[in-house]
XYZ file of C-alpha atoms in Angstrom:
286
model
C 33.169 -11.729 6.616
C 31.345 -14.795 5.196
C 28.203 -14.140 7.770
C 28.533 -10.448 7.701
C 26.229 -7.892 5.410
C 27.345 -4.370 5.417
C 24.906 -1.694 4.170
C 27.328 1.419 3.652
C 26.646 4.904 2.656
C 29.449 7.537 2.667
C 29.104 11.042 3.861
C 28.872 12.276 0.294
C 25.629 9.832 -0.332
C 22.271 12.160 -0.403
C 20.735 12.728 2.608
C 17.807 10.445 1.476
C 20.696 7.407 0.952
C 21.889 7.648 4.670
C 18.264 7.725 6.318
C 17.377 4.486 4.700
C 20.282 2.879 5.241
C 19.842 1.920 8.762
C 15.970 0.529 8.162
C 17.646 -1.371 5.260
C 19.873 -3.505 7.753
C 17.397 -3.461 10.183
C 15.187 -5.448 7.384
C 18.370 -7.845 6.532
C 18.666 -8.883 10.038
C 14.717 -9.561 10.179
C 14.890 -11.404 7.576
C 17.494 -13.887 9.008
C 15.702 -13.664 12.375
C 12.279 -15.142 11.334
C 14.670 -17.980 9.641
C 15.499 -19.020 12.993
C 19.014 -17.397 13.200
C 20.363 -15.295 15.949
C 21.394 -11.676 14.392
C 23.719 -8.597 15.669
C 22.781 -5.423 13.518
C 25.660 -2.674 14.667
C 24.246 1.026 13.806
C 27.450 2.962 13.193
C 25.883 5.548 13.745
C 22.652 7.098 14.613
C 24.064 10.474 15.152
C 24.438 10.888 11.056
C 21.164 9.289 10.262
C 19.887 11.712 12.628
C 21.677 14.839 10.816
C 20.498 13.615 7.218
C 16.911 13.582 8.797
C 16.789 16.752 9.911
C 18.531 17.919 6.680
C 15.428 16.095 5.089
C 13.091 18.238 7.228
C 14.666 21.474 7.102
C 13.799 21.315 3.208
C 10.761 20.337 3.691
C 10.402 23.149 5.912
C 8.641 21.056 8.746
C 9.127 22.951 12.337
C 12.491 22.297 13.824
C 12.675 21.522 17.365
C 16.103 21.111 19.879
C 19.244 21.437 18.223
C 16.920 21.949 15.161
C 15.961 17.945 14.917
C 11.939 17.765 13.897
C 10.197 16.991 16.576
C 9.551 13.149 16.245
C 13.357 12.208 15.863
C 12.801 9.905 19.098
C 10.219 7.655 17.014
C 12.152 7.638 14.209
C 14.983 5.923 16.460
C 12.639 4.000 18.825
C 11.118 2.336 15.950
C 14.044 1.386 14.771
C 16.107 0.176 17.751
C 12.749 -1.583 18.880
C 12.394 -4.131 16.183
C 15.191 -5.691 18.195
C 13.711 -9.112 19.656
C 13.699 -12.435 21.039
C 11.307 -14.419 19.324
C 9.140 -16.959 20.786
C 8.783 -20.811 20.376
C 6.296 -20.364 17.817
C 7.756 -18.097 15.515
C 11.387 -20.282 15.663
C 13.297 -18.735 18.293
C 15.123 -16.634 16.261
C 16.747 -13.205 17.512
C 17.784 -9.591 17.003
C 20.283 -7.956 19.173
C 20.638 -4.153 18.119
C 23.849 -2.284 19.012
C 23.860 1.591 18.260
C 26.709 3.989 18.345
C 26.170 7.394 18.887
C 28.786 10.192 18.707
C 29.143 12.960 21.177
C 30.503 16.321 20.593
C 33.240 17.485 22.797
C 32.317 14.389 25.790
C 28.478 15.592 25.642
C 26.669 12.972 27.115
C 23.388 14.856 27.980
C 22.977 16.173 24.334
C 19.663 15.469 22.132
C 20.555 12.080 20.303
C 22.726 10.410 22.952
C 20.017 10.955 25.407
C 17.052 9.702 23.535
C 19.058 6.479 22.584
C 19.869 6.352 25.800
C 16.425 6.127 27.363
C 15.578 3.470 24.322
C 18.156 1.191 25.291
C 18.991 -1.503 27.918
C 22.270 0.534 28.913
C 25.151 2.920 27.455
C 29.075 2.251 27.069
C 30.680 5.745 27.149
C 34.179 5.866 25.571
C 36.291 8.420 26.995
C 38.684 10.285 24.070
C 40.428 11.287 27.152
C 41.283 7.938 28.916
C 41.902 7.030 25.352
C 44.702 9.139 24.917
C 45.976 8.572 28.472
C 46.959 4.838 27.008
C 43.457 3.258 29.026
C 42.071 0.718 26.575
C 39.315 0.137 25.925
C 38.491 3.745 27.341
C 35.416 3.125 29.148
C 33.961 5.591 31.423
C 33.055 3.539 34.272
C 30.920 6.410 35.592
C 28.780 7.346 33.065
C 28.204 3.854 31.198
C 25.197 1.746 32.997
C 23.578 -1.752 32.291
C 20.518 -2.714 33.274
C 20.558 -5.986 32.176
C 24.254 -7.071 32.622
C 24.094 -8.363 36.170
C 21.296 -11.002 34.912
C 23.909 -11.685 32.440
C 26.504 -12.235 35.626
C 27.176 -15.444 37.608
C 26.608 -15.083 41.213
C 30.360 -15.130 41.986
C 31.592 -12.041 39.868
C 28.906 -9.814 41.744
C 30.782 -10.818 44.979
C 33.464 -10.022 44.119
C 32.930 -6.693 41.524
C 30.184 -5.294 43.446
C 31.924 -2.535 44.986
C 34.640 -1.652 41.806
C 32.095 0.334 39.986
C 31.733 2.920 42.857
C 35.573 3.195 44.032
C 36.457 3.558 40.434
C 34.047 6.657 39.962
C 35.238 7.728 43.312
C 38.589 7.222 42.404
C 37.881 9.629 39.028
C 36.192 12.504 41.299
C 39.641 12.308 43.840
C 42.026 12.493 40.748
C 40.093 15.424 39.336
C 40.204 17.014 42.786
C 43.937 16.321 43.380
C 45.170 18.586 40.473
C 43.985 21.758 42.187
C 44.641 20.969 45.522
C 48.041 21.595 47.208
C 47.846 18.619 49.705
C 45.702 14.929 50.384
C 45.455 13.473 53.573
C 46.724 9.636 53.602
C 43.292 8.451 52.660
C 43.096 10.296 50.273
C 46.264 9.110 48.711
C 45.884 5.329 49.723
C 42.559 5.735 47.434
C 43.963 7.450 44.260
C 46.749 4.071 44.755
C 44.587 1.914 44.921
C 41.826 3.334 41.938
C 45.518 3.719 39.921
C 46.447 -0.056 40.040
C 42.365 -1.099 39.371
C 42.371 1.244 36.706
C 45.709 -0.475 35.271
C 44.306 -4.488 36.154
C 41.697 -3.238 33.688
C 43.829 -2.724 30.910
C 43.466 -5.373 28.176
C 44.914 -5.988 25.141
C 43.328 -6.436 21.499
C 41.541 -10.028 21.038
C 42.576 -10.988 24.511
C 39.547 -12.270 26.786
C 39.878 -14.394 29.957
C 37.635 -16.865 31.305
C 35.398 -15.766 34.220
C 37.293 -17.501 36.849
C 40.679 -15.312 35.734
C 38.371 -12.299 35.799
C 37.383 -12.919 39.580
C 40.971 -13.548 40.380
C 42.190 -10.695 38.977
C 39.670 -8.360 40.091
C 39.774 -9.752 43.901
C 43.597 -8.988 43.881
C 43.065 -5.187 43.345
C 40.121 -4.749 45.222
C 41.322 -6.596 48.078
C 44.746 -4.123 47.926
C 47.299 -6.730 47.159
C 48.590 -4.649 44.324
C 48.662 -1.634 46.428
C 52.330 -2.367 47.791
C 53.195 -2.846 43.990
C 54.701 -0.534 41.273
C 52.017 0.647 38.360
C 54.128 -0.314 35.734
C 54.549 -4.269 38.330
C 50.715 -4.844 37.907
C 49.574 -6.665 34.784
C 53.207 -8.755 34.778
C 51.939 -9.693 38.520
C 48.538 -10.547 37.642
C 49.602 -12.353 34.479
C 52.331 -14.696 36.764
C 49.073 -14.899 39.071
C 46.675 -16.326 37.039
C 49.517 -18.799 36.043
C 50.446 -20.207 39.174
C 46.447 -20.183 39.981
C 45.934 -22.759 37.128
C 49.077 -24.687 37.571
C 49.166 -25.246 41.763
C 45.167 -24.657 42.496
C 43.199 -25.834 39.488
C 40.521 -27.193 42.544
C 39.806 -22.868 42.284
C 38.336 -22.636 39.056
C 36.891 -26.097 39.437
C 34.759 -24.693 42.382
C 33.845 -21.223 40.532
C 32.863 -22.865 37.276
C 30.534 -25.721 39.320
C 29.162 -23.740 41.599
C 28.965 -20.272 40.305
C 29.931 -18.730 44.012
C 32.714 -17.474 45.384
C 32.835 -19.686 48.464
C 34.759 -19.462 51.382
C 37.371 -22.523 50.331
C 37.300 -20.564 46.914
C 38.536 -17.595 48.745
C 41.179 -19.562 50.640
C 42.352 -20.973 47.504
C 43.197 -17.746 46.064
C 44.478 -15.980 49.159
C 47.105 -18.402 48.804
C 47.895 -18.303 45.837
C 48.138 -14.423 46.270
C 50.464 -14.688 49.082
C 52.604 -17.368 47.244
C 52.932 -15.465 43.845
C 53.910 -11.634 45.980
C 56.566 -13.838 47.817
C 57.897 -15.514 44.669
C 57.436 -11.580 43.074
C 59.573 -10.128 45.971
C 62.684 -12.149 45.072
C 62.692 -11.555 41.317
């Protein structure tokens, strides 16, 4: 906490207290930002400033619009989000990275807030309550969240290999939703809910626990590739986390060859096929 400001009001503060409050962190992390430090400003959350706004306006009696906000509640959060920046050379380099949180009432993404913060920002994370409760953490809703900047953010070898998870995990969503009203799936059908059950468990991950790129590619070519898929749910993470042990141990040339050349090349890929194939024999006597 010794590089952290928080600017708090509680929900018993006057409706006045909790508008402000964001712009005063906002100002904070400007201030720190033309001193040629690099700032994170986390609005938790917009949905309340935008409640005590339109608590201001109602008593004001200014014209309410949807969901009775005023109607200029999008500039009131576009100016704020947007004095976010990277600045140049000349004014020291310095930075603002803005993260807002929004909540959503019963799931509802497409509701007045959400979607104007939406359409201000570079991308949404959507935490399921559901997939929360269902053990999945962190509970993302690979569906509904989007970046549009991440894959710049990306090395060249994680979009070989992750390209296609996105889609068969939304797929694999729509199928399980189907399959509890239906009486019977063909074998496609259930080879797909298999395999979107074991990428939905590799995807588990515990508090304060990251891994390093190269771990994430390994990991996330085993499921997608169907090794898991002759494995128990509950077998997954204790294979993947023997895996990524006997990858560092017996091939270290692997991560050698992802963290020089950014690519998943095709000795890359033999590498870990072998490694694959070792650990699920070693697995199969244990």
């Amino acid at each position: 906490m010794e590089y952290t400001i928080v600017v708090a009001e509680m929900a018993d503060s006057p409706a006045t207290l909790q508008y402000l409050a964001p712009y005063t962190g906002a100002a904070l992390a400007e201030y720190f930002m033309y001193r040629e430090r690099h700032t994170l400003i986390i609005y938790d959350d917009l949905s309340k400033q935008a409640q005590a706004y339109r608590q201001m306006s109602l008593l004001l009696r200014r014209p309410p619009g949807r969901e009775a906000y005023p109607g200029d509640v999008f500039y009131l959060h576009s100016r704020l989000l947007e004095r976010a920046a990277k600045l140049n050379s000349l004014l020291g380099e310095g930075s603002m990275t803005a993260l807002p949180i929004v909540e959503t009432q019963s799931g509802d993404v497409s509701a007045y807030i959400p979607t104007n913060v939406i359409s201000i920002t570079d991308g949404q994370i959507f935490l399921s309550a559901d997939l929360f409760n269902a053990g999945i953490r962190p509970a993302i809703n690979v569906g509904i969240s989007v970046s549009r900047v991440g894959s710049a953010a990306q090395i060249k070898a994680m979009k070989q290999v992750a390209g296609k998870s996105k889609l068969e995990l939304a797929q694999f969503a729509e199928l399980q939703a189907f399959a509890q009203f239906a009486s019977g799936l063909d074998k496609t059908s259930q080879n797909q809910l298999a395999r979107g059950r074991r990428l939905r468990e590799l995807l588990k991950q515990s508090q304060a626990n990251p891994l390093p790129v190269e771990e994430q590619i390994a990991t996330i070519y085993t499921g997608t590739r169907g090794y898991l898929d002759s494995l128990e749910i509950e077998q997954v993470n204790k294979f993947l986390d023997e895996l990524r042990k006997h990858l560092k141990d017996t091939k270290p040339q692997f991560q050698e060859i992802i963290s020089s050349s950014k690519k998943f090349t095709e000795q890359a890929e033999i590498l870990l096929k072998e490694a694959i194939q070792e650990q699920l024999e070693r697995f199969s006597l244990q």
